Short mmCIF file of C-alpha atoms in Angstrom, two decimals:
data_model
loop_
_atom_site.label_atom_id
_atom_site.label_comp_id
_atom_site.label_asym_id
_atom_site.label_seq_id
_atom_site.Cartn_x
_atom_site.Cartn_y
_atom_site.Cartn_z
CA UNK O 1 -23.31 -26.92 45.36
CA UNK O 2 -24.51 -26.39 40.99
CA UNK O 3 -21.41 -25.82 38.92
CA UNK O 4 -21.84 -23.14 36.21
CA UNK O 5 -21.55 -24.42 32.85
CA UNK O 6 -18.17 -22.86 31.16
CA UNK O 7 -18.35 -22.08 27.65
CA UNK O 8 -16.88 -24.07 24.78
CA UNK O 9 -13.72 -22.83 23.08
CA UNK O 10 -12.22 -23.70 19.85
CA UNK O 11 -8.05 -22.17 19.51
CA UNK O 12 -6.46 -21.62 16.43
CA UNK O 13 -2.94 -19.83 16.74
CA UNK O 14 -0.71 -19.03 19.06
CA UNK O 15 0.11 -15.20 20.00
CA UNK O 16 3.09 -14.03 21.41
CA UNK O 17 3.95 -10.27 21.63
CA UNK O 18 7.43 -10.35 22.44
CA UNK O 19 8.67 -6.78 23.98
CA UNK O 20 12.35 -5.65 23.23
CA UNK O 21 14.31 -3.29 25.18
CA UNK O 22 17.27 -1.30 23.92
CA UNK O 23 20.92 -0.96 25.30
CA UNK O 24 21.08 2.60 23.89
CA UNK O 25 24.47 2.85 25.52
CA UNK O 26 25.96 0.05 24.53
CA UNK O 27 24.52 1.08 21.08
CA UNK O 28 25.95 4.23 20.46
CA UNK O 29 29.61 2.99 21.88
CA UNK O 30 29.28 -0.21 19.79
CA UNK O 31 31.98 0.46 16.47
CA UNK O 32 29.71 0.99 13.23
CA UNK O 33 30.96 -2.18 12.15
CA UNK O 34 28.86 -4.14 14.24
CA UNK O 35 26.17 -1.36 14.35
CA UNK O 36 25.95 -2.70 10.68
CA UNK O 37 25.49 -6.41 11.31
CA UNK O 38 23.05 -6.08 13.71
CA UNK O 39 20.92 -3.71 11.73
CA UNK O 40 21.76 -6.40 8.81
CA UNK O 41 20.36 -9.23 10.69
CA UNK O 42 17.42 -7.70 12.69
CA UNK O 43 16.54 -6.61 8.80
CA UNK O 44 17.05 -9.86 7.75
CA UNK O 45 15.14 -11.43 10.45
CA UNK O 46 12.26 -9.29 10.82
CA UNK O 47 11.66 -9.61 7.51
CA UNK O 48 11.55 -13.38 7.10
CA UNK O 49 8.94 -13.08 10.75
CA UNK O 50 6.26 -11.37 8.17
CA UNK O 51 6.94 -12.95 4.80
CA UNK O 52 6.39 -16.12 7.22
CA UNK O 53 9.41 -18.29 5.86
CA UNK O 54 8.99 -20.16 8.78
CA UNK O 55 5.74 -21.72 8.61
CA UNK O 56 3.09 -22.93 6.59
CA UNK O 57 0.80 -20.09 7.86
CA UNK O 58 1.29 -17.22 9.96
CA UNK O 59 1.19 -13.20 10.82
CA UNK O 60 4.25 -11.08 12.34
CA UNK O 61 4.82 -7.45 12.25
CA UNK O 62 7.06 -5.06 14.02
CA UNK O 63 5.97 -1.92 16.19
CA UNK O 64 7.73 0.45 17.63
CA UNK O 65 6.65 0.64 21.81
CA UNK O 66 6.01 4.47 22.69
CA UNK O 67 6.68 4.91 26.56
CA UNK O 68 9.38 3.63 28.99
CA UNK O 69 8.20 -0.32 28.88
CA UNK O 70 9.83 -1.33 25.97
CA UNK O 71 11.18 -0.05 22.48
CA UNK O 72 10.37 -2.42 19.71
CA UNK O 73 7.33 -5.10 20.14
CA UNK O 74 7.67 -7.85 17.47
CA UNK O 75 3.84 -9.55 17.29
CA UNK O 76 4.19 -13.68 16.41
CA UNK O 77 1.09 -15.37 15.11
CA UNK O 78 2.09 -19.31 14.59
CA UNK O 79 0.19 -22.38 14.62
CA UNK O 80 2.02 -24.57 17.24
CA UNK O 81 4.12 -23.41 20.54
CA UNK O 82 7.08 -25.02 18.60
CA UNK O 83 7.31 -22.30 15.67
CA UNK O 84 6.65 -19.38 18.40
CA UNK O 85 9.32 -20.71 20.19
CA UNK O 86 11.97 -21.51 17.71
CA UNK O 87 11.63 -17.82 16.35
CA UNK O 88 12.45 -16.62 19.68
CA UNK O 89 15.49 -18.75 20.00
CA UNK O 90 16.43 -17.80 16.13
CA UNK O 91 16.24 -13.90 17.35
CA UNK O 92 19.05 -14.73 19.80
CA UNK O 93 21.30 -15.70 17.56
CA UNK O 94 21.28 -12.18 15.08
CA UNK O 95 23.92 -9.78 15.91
CA UNK O 96 21.05 -7.29 17.34
CA UNK O 97 19.85 -9.65 20.13
CA UNK O 98 23.41 -8.63 21.39
CA UNK O 99 22.01 -4.95 22.42
CA UNK O 100 18.22 -5.73 22.90
CA UNK O 101 16.49 -7.33 26.49
CA UNK O 102 13.29 -9.16 26.99
CA UNK O 103 11.12 -6.35 29.15
CA UNK O 104 8.13 -7.90 28.50
CA UNK O 105 6.07 -10.57 26.40
CA UNK O 106 2.70 -12.31 26.72
CA UNK O 107 1.88 -16.08 25.57
CA UNK O 108 -1.86 -16.58 24.68
CA UNK O 109 -3.61 -18.40 21.76
CA UNK O 110 -7.02 -17.18 19.31
CA UNK O 111 -10.16 -18.68 20.49
CA UNK O 112 -13.95 -18.49 19.73
CA UNK O 113 -16.05 -19.49 22.33
CA UNK O 114 -19.90 -20.59 22.53
CA UNK O 115 -20.63 -16.93 23.74
CA UNK O 116 -20.36 -15.69 20.33
CA UNK O 117 -22.53 -18.80 18.76
CA UNK O 118 -23.20 -22.01 19.99
CA UNK O 119 -24.17 -23.03 16.87
CA UNK O 120 -20.31 -23.70 16.51
CA UNK O 121 -20.34 -26.31 18.28
CA UNK O 122 -23.07 -27.94 17.46
CA UNK O 123 -22.49 -31.27 15.08
CA UNK O 124 -26.35 -30.92 14.08
CA UNK O 125 -26.34 -27.14 12.96
CA UNK O 126 -25.09 -25.50 9.48
CA UNK O 127 -23.40 -22.35 10.04
CA UNK O 128 -21.35 -22.24 6.79
CA UNK O 129 -24.25 -20.50 4.31
CA UNK O 130 -25.06 -18.19 7.00
CA UNK O 131 -21.13 -16.60 7.10
CA UNK O 132 -21.00 -17.26 10.61
CA UNK O 133 -17.83 -20.41 9.69
CA UNK O 134 -15.86 -17.82 7.49
CA UNK O 135 -16.23 -14.74 10.15
CA UNK O 136 -14.80 -17.05 13.22
CA UNK O 137 -11.63 -19.10 10.98
CA UNK O 138 -10.97 -14.80 10.39
CA UNK O 139 -11.05 -15.02 14.26
CA UNK O 140 -8.94 -18.21 14.58
CA UNK O 141 -6.47 -16.76 12.09
CA UNK O 142 -6.28 -13.50 11.79
CA UNK O 143 -5.32 -11.58 9.23
CA UNK O 144 -2.80 -8.57 11.19
CA UNK O 145 -4.88 -4.99 9.98
CA UNK O 146 -2.56 -2.42 8.51
CA UNK O 147 -3.26 -0.05 10.73
CA UNK O 148 -0.55 2.19 12.31
CA UNK O 149 -1.19 1.94 16.01
CA UNK O 150 -1.49 -1.10 18.11
CA UNK O 151 -2.48 -0.93 22.09
CA UNK O 152 -2.02 -4.25 23.87
CA UNK O 153 -2.87 -4.94 26.96
CA UNK O 154 -4.29 -8.20 29.52
CA UNK O 155 -7.37 -8.89 31.54
CA UNK O 156 -8.65 -11.55 33.81
CA UNK O 157 -12.64 -11.49 35.05
CA UNK O 158 -13.04 -10.68 38.48
CA UNK O 159 -13.61 -13.07 40.88
CA UNK O 160 -14.05 -11.20 44.03
CA UNK O 161 -16.82 -11.71 47.07
CA UNK O 162 -18.91 -9.03 45.90
CA UNK O 163 -18.58 -9.43 41.73
CA UNK O 164 -18.17 -13.14 41.04
CA UNK O 165 -18.38 -13.38 36.60
CA UNK O 166 -18.00 -17.40 37.43
CA UNK O 167 -20.45 -17.40 39.55
CA UNK O 168 -23.07 -16.34 36.82
CA UNK O 169 -25.12 -18.44 35.04
CA UNK O 170 -23.59 -18.85 31.45
CA UNK O 171 -26.86 -16.93 29.62
CA UNK O 172 -26.33 -14.02 32.12
CA UNK O 173 -22.66 -13.80 30.96
CA UNK O 174 -23.75 -13.91 27.49
CA UNK O 175 -25.88 -11.43 27.58
CA UNK O 176 -23.08 -9.24 29.20
CA UNK O 177 -21.00 -10.04 26.47
CA UNK O 178 -23.04 -9.50 23.71
CA UNK O 179 -23.97 -5.97 24.57
CA UNK O 180 -20.82 -5.31 25.31
CA UNK O 181 -19.97 -6.15 21.95
CA UNK O 182 -22.56 -3.93 20.54
CA UNK O 183 -20.59 -1.05 22.03
CA UNK O 184 -17.67 -2.42 19.49
CA UNK O 185 -20.22 -2.40 16.45
CA UNK O 186 -20.20 1.49 16.77
CA UNK O 187 -16.21 1.32 15.96
CA UNK O 188 -16.32 -0.85 12.75
CA UNK O 189 -14.01 0.38 10.40
CA UNK O 190 -11.93 2.09 12.63
CA UNK O 191 -10.78 -0.37 15.23
CA UNK O 192 -9.66 -3.61 14.97
CA UNK O 193 -9.17 -6.34 17.32
CA UNK O 194 -7.32 -9.52 18.33
CA UNK O 195 -9.13 -11.77 21.72
CA UNK O 196 -6.48 -14.30 22.56
CA UNK O 197 -6.90 -16.62 25.41
CA UNK O 198 -4.42 -17.17 28.10
CA UNK O 199 -5.35 -19.04 31.09
CA UNK O 200 -2.69 -21.55 31.46
CA UNK O 201 -0.49 -19.66 29.86
CA UNK O 202 0.25 -16.39 31.02
CA UNK O 203 -0.64 -14.43 33.97
CA UNK O 204 -3.83 -12.70 32.66
CA UNK O 205 -7.01 -15.11 31.27
CA UNK O 206 -6.80 -13.01 27.97
CA UNK O 207 -4.58 -10.62 25.72
CA UNK O 208 -6.72 -7.88 23.77
CA UNK O 209 -4.61 -6.50 21.08
CA UNK O 210 -6.42 -3.11 19.17
CA UNK O 211 -5.23 -1.50 16.08
CA UNK O 212 -6.36 1.46 14.51
CA UNK O 213 -5.25 4.72 11.98
CA UNK O 214 -6.10 6.53 14.87
CA UNK O 215 -4.80 6.50 18.33
CA UNK O 216 -8.28 8.67 19.88
CA UNK O 217 -10.89 6.06 18.43
CA UNK O 218 -8.90 3.25 20.55
CA UNK O 219 -9.18 5.71 23.48
CA UNK O 220 -12.48 6.82 22.70
CA UNK O 221 -13.76 2.59 22.57
CA UNK O 222 -12.08 1.68 25.66
CA UNK O 223 -13.38 4.65 27.54
CA UNK O 224 -16.91 3.86 25.97
CA UNK O 225 -16.46 -0.12 27.46
CA UNK O 226 -15.74 1.31 30.93
CA UNK O 227 -18.90 2.07 31.82
CA UNK O 228 -20.25 -1.10 30.58
CA UNK O 229 -21.26 -3.29 33.20
CA UNK O 230 -19.38 -6.30 31.42
CA UNK O 231 -16.52 -4.23 32.09
CA UNK O 232 -17.04 -1.65 34.86
CA UNK O 233 -18.22 -4.73 37.54
CA UNK O 234 -16.07 -7.59 36.26
CA UNK O 235 -13.01 -6.84 34.11
CA UNK O 236 -9.66 -6.42 35.61
CA UNK O 237 -6.56 -4.89 33.64
CA UNK O 238 -3.13 -5.49 33.52
CA UNK O 239 -0.71 -2.25 32.21
CA UNK O 240 -1.69 -1.22 28.54
CA UNK O 241 1.50 -0.45 26.18
CA UNK O 242 1.22 1.44 22.55
CA UNK O 243 3.27 1.11 19.50
CA UNK O 244 3.06 2.48 15.71
CA UNK O 245 4.28 -0.19 13.21
CA UNK O 246 6.87 0.16 10.66
CA UNK O 247 8.43 -2.44 7.98
CA UNK O 248 11.47 -4.18 8.91
CA UNK O 249 13.47 -2.07 5.83
CA UNK O 250 13.55 1.17 8.17
CA UNK O 251 15.22 -0.63 11.27
CA UNK O 252 17.96 1.08 10.79
CA UNK O 253 16.12 4.84 11.03
CA UNK O 254 14.54 3.72 14.27
CA UNK O 255 17.45 2.85 15.76
CA UNK O 256 18.74 6.14 14.22
CA UNK O 257 15.78 8.52 15.79
CA UNK O 258 14.61 9.02 12.73
CA UNK O 259 10.98 9.90 11.67
CA UNK O 260 9.40 6.14 11.32
CA UNK O 261 7.68 5.98 8.14
CA UNK O 262 9.83 7.32 6.21
CA UNK O 263 8.24 10.15 5.17
CA UNK O 264 8.85 9.41 1.22
CA UNK O 265 6.79 5.41 1.91
CA UNK O 266 3.93 7.68 2.38
CA UNK O 267 2.59 6.82 5.80
CA UNK O 268 1.95 3.47 7.58
CA UNK O 269 2.91 -0.19 5.62
CA UNK O 270 -0.45 -0.92 4.83
CA UNK O 271 -1.44 2.98 3.42
CA UNK O 272 -0.57 1.71 -0.58
CA UNK O 273 -1.59 -2.21 0.03
CA UNK O 274 0.34 -5.66 1.35
CA UNK O 275 3.65 -4.07 2.71
CA UNK O 276 6.64 -5.94 1.11
CA UNK O 277 7.91 -9.00 1.46
CA UNK O 278 4.37 -9.88 3.68
CA UNK O 279 2.74 -13.55 2.09
CA UNK O 280 -0.39 -15.42 3.52
CA UNK O 281 0.26 -19.26 3.30
CA UNK O 282 -3.13 -20.73 3.76
CA UNK O 283 -4.51 -23.42 0.89
CA UNK O 284 -8.35 -22.47 1.47
CA UNK O 285 -10.05 -19.66 -0.52
CA UNK O 286 -10.14 -16.58 2.19
CA UNK O 287 -11.45 -14.49 -0.56
CA UNK O 288 -14.16 -11.49 0.61
CA UNK O 289 -17.62 -12.57 -0.99
CA UNK O 290 -16.01 -15.98 -2.46
CA UNK O 291 -14.36 -14.18 -5.49
CA UNK O 292 -11.38 -16.14 -6.99
CA UNK O 293 -8.12 -15.21 -5.22
CA UNK O 294 -5.73 -13.17 -7.72
CA UNK O 295 -3.05 -16.30 -8.22
CA UNK O 296 -6.39 -16.88 -11.04
CA UNK O 297 -6.10 -20.18 -12.48
CA UNK O 298 -5.86 -20.81 -16.21
CA UNK O 299 -9.40 -21.75 -16.69
CA UNK O 300 -10.69 -18.57 -14.86
CA UNK O 301 -8.36 -16.21 -16.95
CA UNK O 302 -9.81 -17.78 -20.40
CA UNK O 303 -13.39 -16.99 -18.48
CA UNK O 304 -12.15 -13.40 -18.30
CA UNK O 305 -10.59 -13.48 -22.13
CA UNK O 306 -13.58 -14.83 -24.18
CA UNK O 307 -15.83 -12.51 -21.88
CA UNK O 308 -14.09 -9.87 -22.97
CA UNK O 309 -14.36 -11.04 -26.85
CA UNK O 310 -17.60 -11.40 -26.16
CA UNK O 311 -17.85 -7.54 -25.39
CA UNK O 312 -19.07 -8.43 -21.35
CA UNK O 313 -16.31 -6.45 -19.15
CA UNK O 314 -14.66 -8.66 -16.43
CA UNK O 315 -12.17 -6.90 -15.56
CA UNK O 316 -9.94 -8.58 -13.46
CA UNK O 317 -11.11 -10.80 -10.08
CA UNK O 318 -13.17 -9.45 -7.26
CA UNK O 319 -14.32 -7.03 -10.46
CA UNK O 320 -11.48 -5.13 -11.23
CA UNK O 321 -10.55 -2.68 -7.94
CA UNK O 322 -12.75 -3.52 -5.16
CA UNK O 323 -13.11 -6.64 -3.32
CA UNK O 324 -16.59 -7.23 -2.77
CA UNK O 325 -18.52 -8.66 -0.18
CA UNK O 326 -22.18 -9.95 -0.34
CA UNK O 327 -24.32 -11.42 2.07
CA UNK O 328 -28.29 -11.76 1.99
CA UNK O 329 -30.55 -11.49 5.30
CA UNK O 330 -34.17 -12.44 5.91
CA UNK O 331 -34.87 -9.77 8.54
CA UNK O 332 -37.30 -7.18 8.36
CA UNK O 333 -35.82 -4.81 5.27
CA UNK O 334 -36.04 -1.80 7.43
CA UNK O 335 -34.50 -2.91 10.49
CA UNK O 336 -31.70 -4.25 8.21
CA UNK O 337 -31.10 -0.90 6.28
CA UNK O 338 -30.83 0.93 10.22
CA UNK O 339 -28.25 -1.89 11.09
CA UNK O 340 -26.13 -1.09 8.13
CA UNK O 341 -26.48 1.60 8.09
CA UNK O 342 -24.13 2.23 11.23
CA UNK O 343 -21.87 -0.03 10.15
CA UNK O 344 -21.62 2.25 7.03
CA UNK O 345 -20.83 5.40 8.78
CA UNK O 346 -17.41 3.94 10.73
CA UNK O 347 -17.09 2.51 7.37
CA UNK O 348 -16.32 5.77 5.93
CA UNK O 349 -13.80 6.75 8.45
CA UNK O 350 -11.57 4.34 6.11
CA UNK O 351 -10.43 5.60 3.29
CA UNK O 352 -10.22 1.88 1.86
CA UNK O 353 -14.13 2.19 1.94
CA UNK O 354 -15.89 2.27 -1.35
CA UNK O 355 -19.51 1.38 -0.89
CA UNK O 356 -21.87 -0.53 1.41
CA UNK O 357 -25.54 -0.53 0.79
CA UNK O 358 -28.74 -2.53 1.16
CA UNK O 359 -29.98 -4.34 -2.34
CA UNK O 360 -34.32 -4.91 -2.44
CA UNK O 361 -35.41 -7.53 -4.64
CA UNK O 362 -37.64 -6.92 -6.95
CA UNK O 363 -39.31 -9.84 -6.81
CA UNK O 364 -40.31 -9.33 -3.05
CA UNK O 365 -40.11 -12.88 -2.26
CA UNK O 366 -35.99 -13.45 -2.50
CA UNK O 367 -33.75 -12.32 0.14
CA UNK O 368 -32.64 -9.15 0.67
CA UNK O 369 -28.56 -8.20 -0.19
CA UNK O 370 -25.66 -6.09 1.49
CA UNK O 371 -23.34 -5.09 -1.22
CA UNK O 372 -20.07 -4.10 0.87
CA UNK O 373 -16.73 -2.52 -1.95
CA UNK O 374 -13.56 -1.97 -0.68
CA UNK O 375 -10.38 -1.49 -2.67
CA UNK O 376 -8.44 -3.78 -0.48
CA UNK O 377 -8.78 -7.89 0.54
CA UNK O 378 -7.95 -7.51 4.24
CA UNK O 379 -10.35 -4.37 5.06
CA UNK O 380 -13.32 -6.42 2.88
CA UNK O 381 -12.43 -9.51 4.80
CA UNK O 382 -12.70 -6.93 7.83
CA UNK O 383 -16.27 -5.25 7.33
CA UNK O 384 -17.28 -9.05 6.18
CA UNK O 385 -16.89 -10.28 10.05
CA UNK O 386 -18.95 -7.11 11.02
CA UNK O 387 -21.57 -7.26 8.08
CA UNK O 388 -22.02 -11.17 9.20
CA UNK O 389 -23.12 -9.92 12.74
CA UNK O 390 -26.46 -8.63 11.24
CA UNK O 391 -30.12 -9.69 11.32
CA UNK O 392 -31.04 -12.99 10.75
CA UNK O 393 -27.87 -13.25 7.74
CA UNK O 394 -28.51 -16.20 5.19
CA UNK O 395 -25.71 -17.02 3.84
CA UNK O 396 -22.60 -15.33 2.22
CA UNK O 397 -22.44 -15.48 -1.79
CA UNK O 398 -19.87 -17.75 -2.61
CA UNK O 399 -20.49 -19.89 0.14
CA UNK O 400 -23.35 -21.76 -0.75
CA UNK O 401 -24.64 -24.12 -3.69
CA UNK O 402 -21.06 -25.34 -4.79
CA UNK O 403 -22.41 -27.51 -7.30
CA UNK O 404 -23.23 -24.85 -9.52
CA UNK O 405 -21.47 -21.34 -11.36
CA UNK O 406 -22.33 -17.85 -10.23
CA UNK O 407 -22.45 -14.39 -11.63
CA UNK O 408 -23.09 -11.27 -9.76
CA UNK O 409 -23.53 -7.85 -12.20
CA UNK O 410 -22.77 -4.71 -10.30
CA UNK O 411 -22.47 -0.90 -10.94
CA UNK O 412 -25.93 -1.45 -13.36
CA UNK O 413 -26.65 2.35 -12.49
CA UNK O 414 -29.04 3.70 -14.55
CA UNK O 415 -29.40 6.77 -16.34
CA UNK O 416 -33.25 7.75 -14.39
CA UNK O 417 -34.64 8.28 -18.08
CA UNK O 418 -34.15 4.96 -19.28
CA UNK O 419 -34.83 3.06 -15.89
CA UNK O 420 -38.42 1.49 -17.71
CA UNK O 421 -36.37 0.45 -20.54
CA UNK O 422 -33.88 -1.41 -18.81
CA UNK O 423 -36.82 -2.96 -15.96
CA UNK O 424 -38.14 -4.33 -19.49
CA UNK O 425 -35.58 -5.72 -21.25
CA UNK O 426 -34.63 -7.33 -17.80
CA UNK O 427 -37.91 -8.51 -18.38
CA UNK O 428 -37.42 -10.51 -21.38
CA UNK O 429 -33.85 -11.35 -21.00
CA UNK O 430 -35.51 -13.07 -17.58
CA UNK O 431 -38.21 -14.71 -19.70
CA UNK O 432 -34.93 -16.05 -22.35
CA UNK O 433 -32.87 -17.36 -18.76
CA UNK O 434 -36.40 -19.76 -17.89
CA UNK O 435 -36.10 -21.19 -21.02
CA UNK O 436 -32.40 -21.95 -21.40
CA UNK O 437 -30.98 -25.24 -19.74
CA UNK O 438 -29.19 -25.44 -16.72
CA UNK O 439 -30.01 -21.79 -15.73
CA UNK O 440 -31.18 -21.82 -12.25
CA UNK O 441 -32.15 -19.05 -10.26
CA UNK O 442 -31.70 -15.15 -11.39
CA UNK O 443 -32.71 -11.89 -9.41
CA UNK O 444 -32.71 -8.24 -9.98
CA UNK O 445 -32.75 -6.37 -7.01
CA UNK O 446 -32.50 -2.23 -6.65
CA UNK O 447 -30.54 -0.06 -3.88
CA UNK O 448 -32.40 1.17 -1.40
CA UNK O 449 -31.61 4.58 -1.32
CA UNK O 450 -31.26 4.71 -5.04
CA UNK O 451 -33.60 2.94 -7.53
CA UNK O 452 -30.86 3.36 -10.41
CA UNK O 453 -28.72 1.34 -8.62
CA UNK O 454 -29.17 -2.48 -9.22
CA UNK O 455 -27.42 -5.24 -8.87
CA UNK O 456 -27.84 -8.47 -10.46
CA UNK O 457 -27.73 -12.63 -9.41
CA UNK O 458 -27.28 -15.45 -11.56
CA UNK O 459 -27.31 -19.08 -10.45
CA UNK O 460 -26.02 -21.61 -13.17
CA UNK O 461 -25.47 -25.35 -13.03
CA UNK O 462 -21.92 -25.47 -14.76
CA UNK O 463 -20.02 -22.53 -15.54
CA UNK O 464 -20.27 -23.91 -19.47
CA UNK O 465 -24.39 -22.87 -18.86
CA UNK O 466 -23.69 -19.81 -17.81
CA UNK O 467 -21.25 -19.19 -21.17
CA UNK O 468 -23.33 -20.27 -23.43
CA UNK O 469 -25.96 -17.18 -22.40
CA UNK O 470 -22.80 -14.77 -22.37
CA UNK O 471 -22.66 -16.16 -26.07
CA UNK O 472 -26.20 -15.89 -26.90
CA UNK O 473 -27.75 -13.27 -29.59
CA UNK O 474 -29.92 -11.81 -26.74
CA UNK O 475 -27.49 -11.03 -24.28
CA UNK O 476 -25.20 -9.43 -27.16
CA UNK O 477 -28.23 -7.55 -27.91
CA UNK O 478 -28.87 -6.29 -24.52
CA UNK O 479 -25.31 -5.22 -23.61
CA UNK O 480 -25.27 -2.78 -27.57
CA UNK O 481 -28.34 -1.77 -25.04
CA UNK O 482 -26.81 -1.34 -21.29
CA UNK O 483 -23.90 1.11 -23.32
CA UNK O 484 -26.86 3.76 -24.06
CA UNK O 485 -28.79 3.61 -21.12
CA UNK O 486 -26.15 3.12 -18.03
CA UNK O 487 -24.48 5.29 -16.25
CA UNK O 488 -21.72 3.47 -15.05
CA UNK O 489 -20.07 0.54 -16.85
CA UNK O 490 -21.17 -2.93 -15.12
CA UNK O 491 -18.85 -5.57 -14.38
CA UNK O 492 -19.25 -9.06 -13.73
CA UNK O 493 -18.14 -11.07 -10.71
CA UNK O 494 -17.89 -14.96 -10.80
CA UNK O 495 -19.19 -17.67 -8.19
CA UNK O 496 -17.52 -20.57 -8.82
#
């Protein structure tokens, strides 16, 4: 009898959905002193969880559950089961725990499988240059989105007499899942998911957590997916639970029956950036596009200070107020643009989206670049995951050539009347660069939809080689010339 081939998997963080019900009768009957203590200890516990004070890395968030199934959801992601176990028992030592009962829970672990990328499990494959490795890392150690709405449900694949998922050949299963995933791409920027495996850990095989600012986006996505064969033939679902995120500081408002988040907080926790006290205890550089972390080293600050003295506008890390994701693709430019345009339509649903565009090289030989700009790091990281699925992605800026120093010039928007002057000046600068020690390559790319919007990418042997060029008289003259012909002030992003 033939044994079907299971996909390889890799696991990341453990996930606990901890659903609690409030004993409202006991809460109303309790004296004020006891309720105040419960609120204070509850806030301290939840804030410490979200700040990940208990572990080296992880995520936590607090939600108000809608409907009768529970009142509060505390969502934890941690590296080990010991971390999860400790958080559960620590809650029971708070005064708040006296007023709660556990309504439900679900234990799982984040995972990626060979359905997503068999190359990732091939020891000889080089996936780090394609952006796949960064995307997979974001699946194994995900950031919890700042979205207000959450929908959680468990699911399994059917093993019935008519439709048995586990009797299908590997390639057929992979095709089902690939087609299923195409539906999700249409909701990029509106719905974010965390998929965690629970075989042997809980009653179903997976836990699915969906996040969005508009609950109807989640509803529409799930409704559309119900018609896909991967769901209609092979999926079995548990019950669905819906919730709204709120900051721990609003626990008193939640228990008092007041609006949460409070109206003076400006909406959901992510509306104005990171929630208070939220930290990512990570050693690796998880910035989108491979740019510097916000805690820039003294050396990085020195570079920016020196460039400012030279008249080169470096802004803050990430190019001042934007977070840039830059990927390169070898795909046909027409096909690539259609794919990007579809993603961009969905990205535009997010207020944090600044711009996503396709830039084609003028030399006709280099790869096409996809540039996506966002106001927040989290949004950029989420977008990078979707963009990594574009056709023939060969690398992500910042992931390649770690023995070199890179710069990216953005916002070179040329006044139409001076476009020819700009191109001529770039050619002159190119001739100078070709003779400079340490210069590897410089490409000029044009926005496919606006020929006056330029993007310049350079690669050097070292930072000092690049600085020699920035200090040159030729570059100084170019900067002065640019002030007269550019519609916007260019920004320079550095990729060490």
